[in-house]
PDB file of C-alpha atoms in Angstrom:
ATOM      1  CA  GLN A   1      -0.554   0.462  -0.102  1.00  0.00           C
ATOM      2  CA  VAL A   2       1.040   3.994  -0.785  1.00  0.00           C
ATOM      3  CA  GLN A   3       0.970   6.050   1.739  1.00  0.00           C
ATOM      4  CA  LEU A   4       0.604   9.948   0.937  1.00  0.00           C
ATOM      5  CA  VAL A   5       0.790  13.013   2.742  1.00  0.00           C
ATOM      6  CA  GLU A   6       0.173  16.559   1.507  1.00  0.00           C
ATOM      7  CA  SER A   7       1.380  19.529   3.990  1.00  0.00           C
ATOM      8  CA  GLY A   8       2.177  23.350   2.551  1.00  0.00           C
ATOM      9  CA  GLY A   9      -1.039  24.900   2.733  1.00  0.00           C
ATOM     10  CA  GLY A  10      -2.063  27.566   4.198  1.00  0.00           C
ATOM     11  CA  LEU A  11      -3.753  31.103   3.544  1.00  0.00           C
ATOM     12  CA  VAL A  12      -1.767  33.493   1.659  1.00  0.00           C
ATOM     13  CA  GLN A  13      -2.455  36.637  -0.046  1.00  0.00           C
ATOM     14  CA  ALA A  14      -3.360  37.045  -4.322  1.00  0.00           C
ATOM     15  CA  GLY A  15       0.169  37.333  -6.032  1.00  0.00           C
ATOM     16  CA  GLY A  16       2.094  35.973  -3.446  1.00  0.00           C
ATOM     17  CA  SER A  17       3.196  32.000  -3.325  1.00  0.00           C
ATOM     18  CA  LEU A  18       3.091  28.783  -1.386  1.00  0.00           C
ATOM     19  CA  ARG A  19       4.839  25.004  -1.966  1.00  0.00           C
ATOM     20  CA  LEU A  20       3.076  22.534  -1.757  1.00  0.00           C
ATOM     21  CA  SER A  21       4.393  18.583  -0.745  1.00  0.00           C
ATOM     22  CA  CYS A  22       3.318  15.313  -1.132  1.00  0.00           C
ATOM     23  CA  VAL A  23       5.561  12.802   0.428  1.00  0.00           C
ATOM     24  CA  ALA A  24       5.594   8.978  -0.208  1.00  0.00           C
ATOM     25  CA  SER A  25       5.949   6.070   2.478  1.00  0.00           C
ATOM     26  CA  GLY A  26       7.935   4.373   0.331  1.00  0.00           C
ATOM     27  CA  THR A  27       9.133   5.319  -4.001  1.00  0.00           C
ATOM     28  CA  ILE A  28       6.209   7.573  -4.999  1.00  0.00           C
ATOM     29  CA  PHE A  29       7.157   5.985  -8.451  1.00  0.00           C
ATOM     30  CA  SER A  30       7.255   2.685  -8.628  1.00  0.00           C
ATOM     31  CA  THR A  31       7.138  -0.668 -10.865  1.00  0.00           C
ATOM     32  CA  ILE A  32       5.208  -2.853  -8.195  1.00  0.00           C
ATOM     33  CA  PHE A  33       3.103  -0.139  -6.700  1.00  0.00           C
ATOM     34  CA  LYS A  34       1.454   0.720 -10.923  1.00  0.00           C
ATOM     35  CA  ILE A  35       2.801   4.994  -9.479  1.00  0.00           C
ATOM     36  CA  ASN A  36       3.632   5.558 -13.039  1.00  0.00           C
ATOM     37  CA  ALA A  37       3.008   9.473 -12.879  1.00  0.00           C
ATOM     38  CA  VAL A  38       1.653  11.369  -9.400  1.00  0.00           C
ATOM     39  CA  GLY A  39      -0.958  14.891  -9.745  1.00  0.00           C
ATOM     40  CA  TRP A  40      -2.644  17.631  -7.770  1.00  0.00           C
ATOM     41  CA  TYR A  41      -5.329  18.120  -8.111  1.00  0.00           C
ATOM     42  CA  ARG A  42      -7.692  20.517  -6.644  1.00  0.00           C
ATOM     43  CA  GLN A  43     -11.365  20.992  -5.532  1.00  0.00           C
ATOM     44  CA  ALA A  44     -13.440  24.309  -4.692  1.00  0.00           C
ATOM     45  CA  PRO A  45     -16.629  24.035  -2.298  1.00  0.00           C
ATOM     46  CA  GLY A  46     -19.338  23.461  -4.453  1.00  0.00           C
ATOM     47  CA  LYS A  47     -17.242  22.437  -7.574  1.00  0.00           C
ATOM     48  CA  GLN A  48     -15.846  19.988  -9.739  1.00  0.00           C
ATOM     49  CA  ARG A  49     -12.291  18.754  -8.723  1.00  0.00           C
ATOM     50  CA  GLU A  50     -10.439  20.109 -11.666  1.00  0.00           C
ATOM     51  CA  LEU A  51      -6.470  18.385 -12.089  1.00  0.00           C
ATOM     52  CA  VAL A  52      -3.766  20.730 -11.896  1.00  0.00           C
ATOM     53  CA  ALA A  53      -0.666  19.292 -12.330  1.00  0.00           C
ATOM     54  CA  THR A  54       0.925  15.899 -13.066  1.00  0.00           C
ATOM     55  CA  ILE A  55       4.277  14.469 -13.675  1.00  0.00           C
ATOM     56  CA  THR A  56       5.739  11.385 -15.311  1.00  0.00           C
ATOM     57  CA  ILE A  57       8.409   8.567 -14.407  1.00  0.00           C
ATOM     58  CA  GLY A  58      10.042   9.790 -17.208  1.00  0.00           C
ATOM     59  CA  GLY A  59       9.834  13.422 -16.355  1.00  0.00           C
ATOM     60  CA  SER A  60       7.040  14.523 -18.953  1.00  0.00           C
ATOM     61  CA  THR A  61       4.930  17.648 -16.806  1.00  0.00           C
ATOM     62  CA  ASN A  62       1.129  18.841 -17.734  1.00  0.00           C
ATOM     63  CA  TYR A  63      -0.789  21.304 -16.485  1.00  0.00           C
ATOM     64  CA  ALA A  64      -3.600  23.017 -16.356  1.00  0.00           C
ATOM     65  CA  ASP A  65      -4.471  25.823 -18.645  1.00  0.00           C
ATOM     66  CA  SER A  66      -5.646  27.576 -15.258  1.00  0.00           C
ATOM     67  CA  VAL A  67      -2.256  27.409 -14.384  1.00  0.00           C
ATOM     68  CA  LYS A  68       0.342  27.459 -17.172  1.00  0.00           C
ATOM     69  CA  GLY A  69       2.734  29.428 -16.351  1.00  0.00           C
ATOM     70  CA  ARG A  70       2.580  30.449 -12.198  1.00  0.00           C
ATOM     71  CA  PHE A  71       2.158  26.550 -10.835  1.00  0.00           C
ATOM     72  CA  THR A  72       5.776  24.193 -11.095  1.00  0.00           C
ATOM     73  CA  ILE A  73       5.301  20.859 -10.303  1.00  0.00           C
ATOM     74  CA  SER A  74       8.369  18.836  -9.206  1.00  0.00           C
ATOM     75  CA  ARG A  75       9.631  15.926  -7.433  1.00  0.00           C
ATOM     76  CA  ASP A  76      12.406  14.866  -5.353  1.00  0.00           C
ATOM     77  CA  ASP A  77      12.792  11.197  -5.997  1.00  0.00           C
ATOM     78  CA  ALA A  78      16.011  11.056  -3.123  1.00  0.00           C
ATOM     79  CA  LYS A  79      13.278  13.243  -1.143  1.00  0.00           C
ATOM     80  CA  ARG A  80      10.232  11.018  -2.278  1.00  0.00           C
ATOM     81  CA  THR A  81       8.512  13.538  -2.494  1.00  0.00           C
ATOM     82  CA  VAL A  82       6.069  15.754  -5.299  1.00  0.00           C
ATOM     83  CA  TYR A  83       5.936  19.807  -5.039  1.00  0.00           C
ATOM     84  CA  LEU A  84       3.644  22.417  -6.379  1.00  0.00           C
ATOM     85  CA  GLN A  85       4.982  25.240  -6.136  1.00  0.00           C
ATOM     86  CA  MET A  86       2.619  28.351  -6.807  1.00  0.00           C
ATOM     87  CA  ASN A  87       3.632  31.441  -7.784  1.00  0.00           C
ATOM     88  CA  SER A  88       1.130  34.884  -8.132  1.00  0.00           C
ATOM     89  CA  LEU A  89      -1.410  33.139  -6.741  1.00  0.00           C
ATOM     90  CA  LYS A  90      -5.067  34.189  -7.186  1.00  0.00           C
ATOM     91  CA  PRO A  91      -8.243  34.146  -4.901  1.00  0.00           C
ATOM     92  CA  GLU A  92     -10.240  31.332  -7.327  1.00  0.00           C
ATOM     93  CA  ASP A  93      -7.027  29.176  -6.357  1.00  0.00           C
ATOM     94  CA  THR A  94      -8.651  28.560  -2.919  1.00  0.00           C
ATOM     95  CA  ALA A  95      -9.294  25.363  -3.050  1.00  0.00           C
ATOM     96  CA  VAL A  96      -8.835  21.818  -1.039  1.00  0.00           C
ATOM     97  CA  TYR A  97      -5.209  20.451  -3.113  1.00  0.00           C
ATOM     98  CA  SER A  98      -4.188  16.468  -3.054  1.00  0.00           C
ATOM     99  CA  CYS A  99      -1.954  14.793  -4.827  1.00  0.00           C
ATOM    100  CA  ALA A 100      -2.499  11.372  -6.428  1.00  0.00           C
ATOM    101  CA  ALA A 101      -1.114   8.258  -7.686  1.00  0.00           C
ATOM    102  CA  GLY A 102      -1.531   5.840 -10.569  1.00  0.00           C
ATOM    103  CA  GLY A 103      -0.870   3.994 -13.819  1.00  0.00           C
ATOM    104  CA  VAL A 104      -2.753   6.668 -16.036  1.00  0.00           C
ATOM    105  CA  ALA A 105      -0.579   9.673 -16.427  1.00  0.00           C
ATOM    106  CA  THR A 106      -3.315  11.527 -17.872  1.00  0.00           C
ATOM    107  CA  SER A 107      -5.036  11.539 -14.396  1.00  0.00           C
ATOM    108  CA  PRO A 108      -4.189   9.797 -12.160  1.00  0.00           C
ATOM    109  CA  SER A 109      -5.735   8.257  -9.210  1.00  0.00           C
ATOM    110  CA  ARG A 110      -4.927   4.523  -7.571  1.00  0.00           C
ATOM    111  CA  TYR A 111      -3.427   6.805  -4.517  1.00  0.00           C
ATOM    112  CA  TRP A 112      -4.271   9.392  -3.248  1.00  0.00           C
ATOM    113  CA  GLY A 113      -3.960  12.059  -0.522  1.00  0.00           C
ATOM    114  CA  GLN A 114      -6.268  13.498   2.502  1.00  0.00           C
ATOM    115  CA  GLY A 115      -5.246  17.060   1.114  1.00  0.00           C
ATOM    116  CA  THR A 116      -4.544  20.450   2.162  1.00  0.00           C
ATOM    117  CA  GLN A 117      -6.395  23.837   1.962  1.00  0.00           C
ATOM    118  CA  VAL A 118      -4.917  26.887   0.183  1.00  0.00           C
ATOM    119  CA  THR A 119      -6.953  30.245   0.502  1.00  0.00           C
ATOM    120  CA  VAL A 120      -5.940  33.132  -1.229  1.00  0.00           C
ATOM    121  CA  SER A 121      -7.432  36.137  -0.142  1.00  0.00           C
ATOM    122  CA  SER A 122      -7.738  39.553  -2.311  1.00  0.00           C
TER     123      SER A 122
END
């Protein structure tokens, strides 16, 4: 079983930055657990969950149009961690952010973390 734990959320003013971390209990990319990609999702109250960014075992990244140029997903395999650097935050970025890992590169969702709240004030 793979466990993911997010941290780094909080309250920030518009234009500010936050870095979210997603730490895995074991090797974050794993053929044993069929993990080829890790993604960051977000869900705001009353809205559908949105895939924000993904990173694959090969290092390819992909972003939602709403965050391109502002968010960066990266990984540190030695620390078993995937990061989401969020810059130029906007109030509409307010949501619960969750990381997920799985075999589908475009929408990894086999294993989930518990989520971390990000609130951007105007």
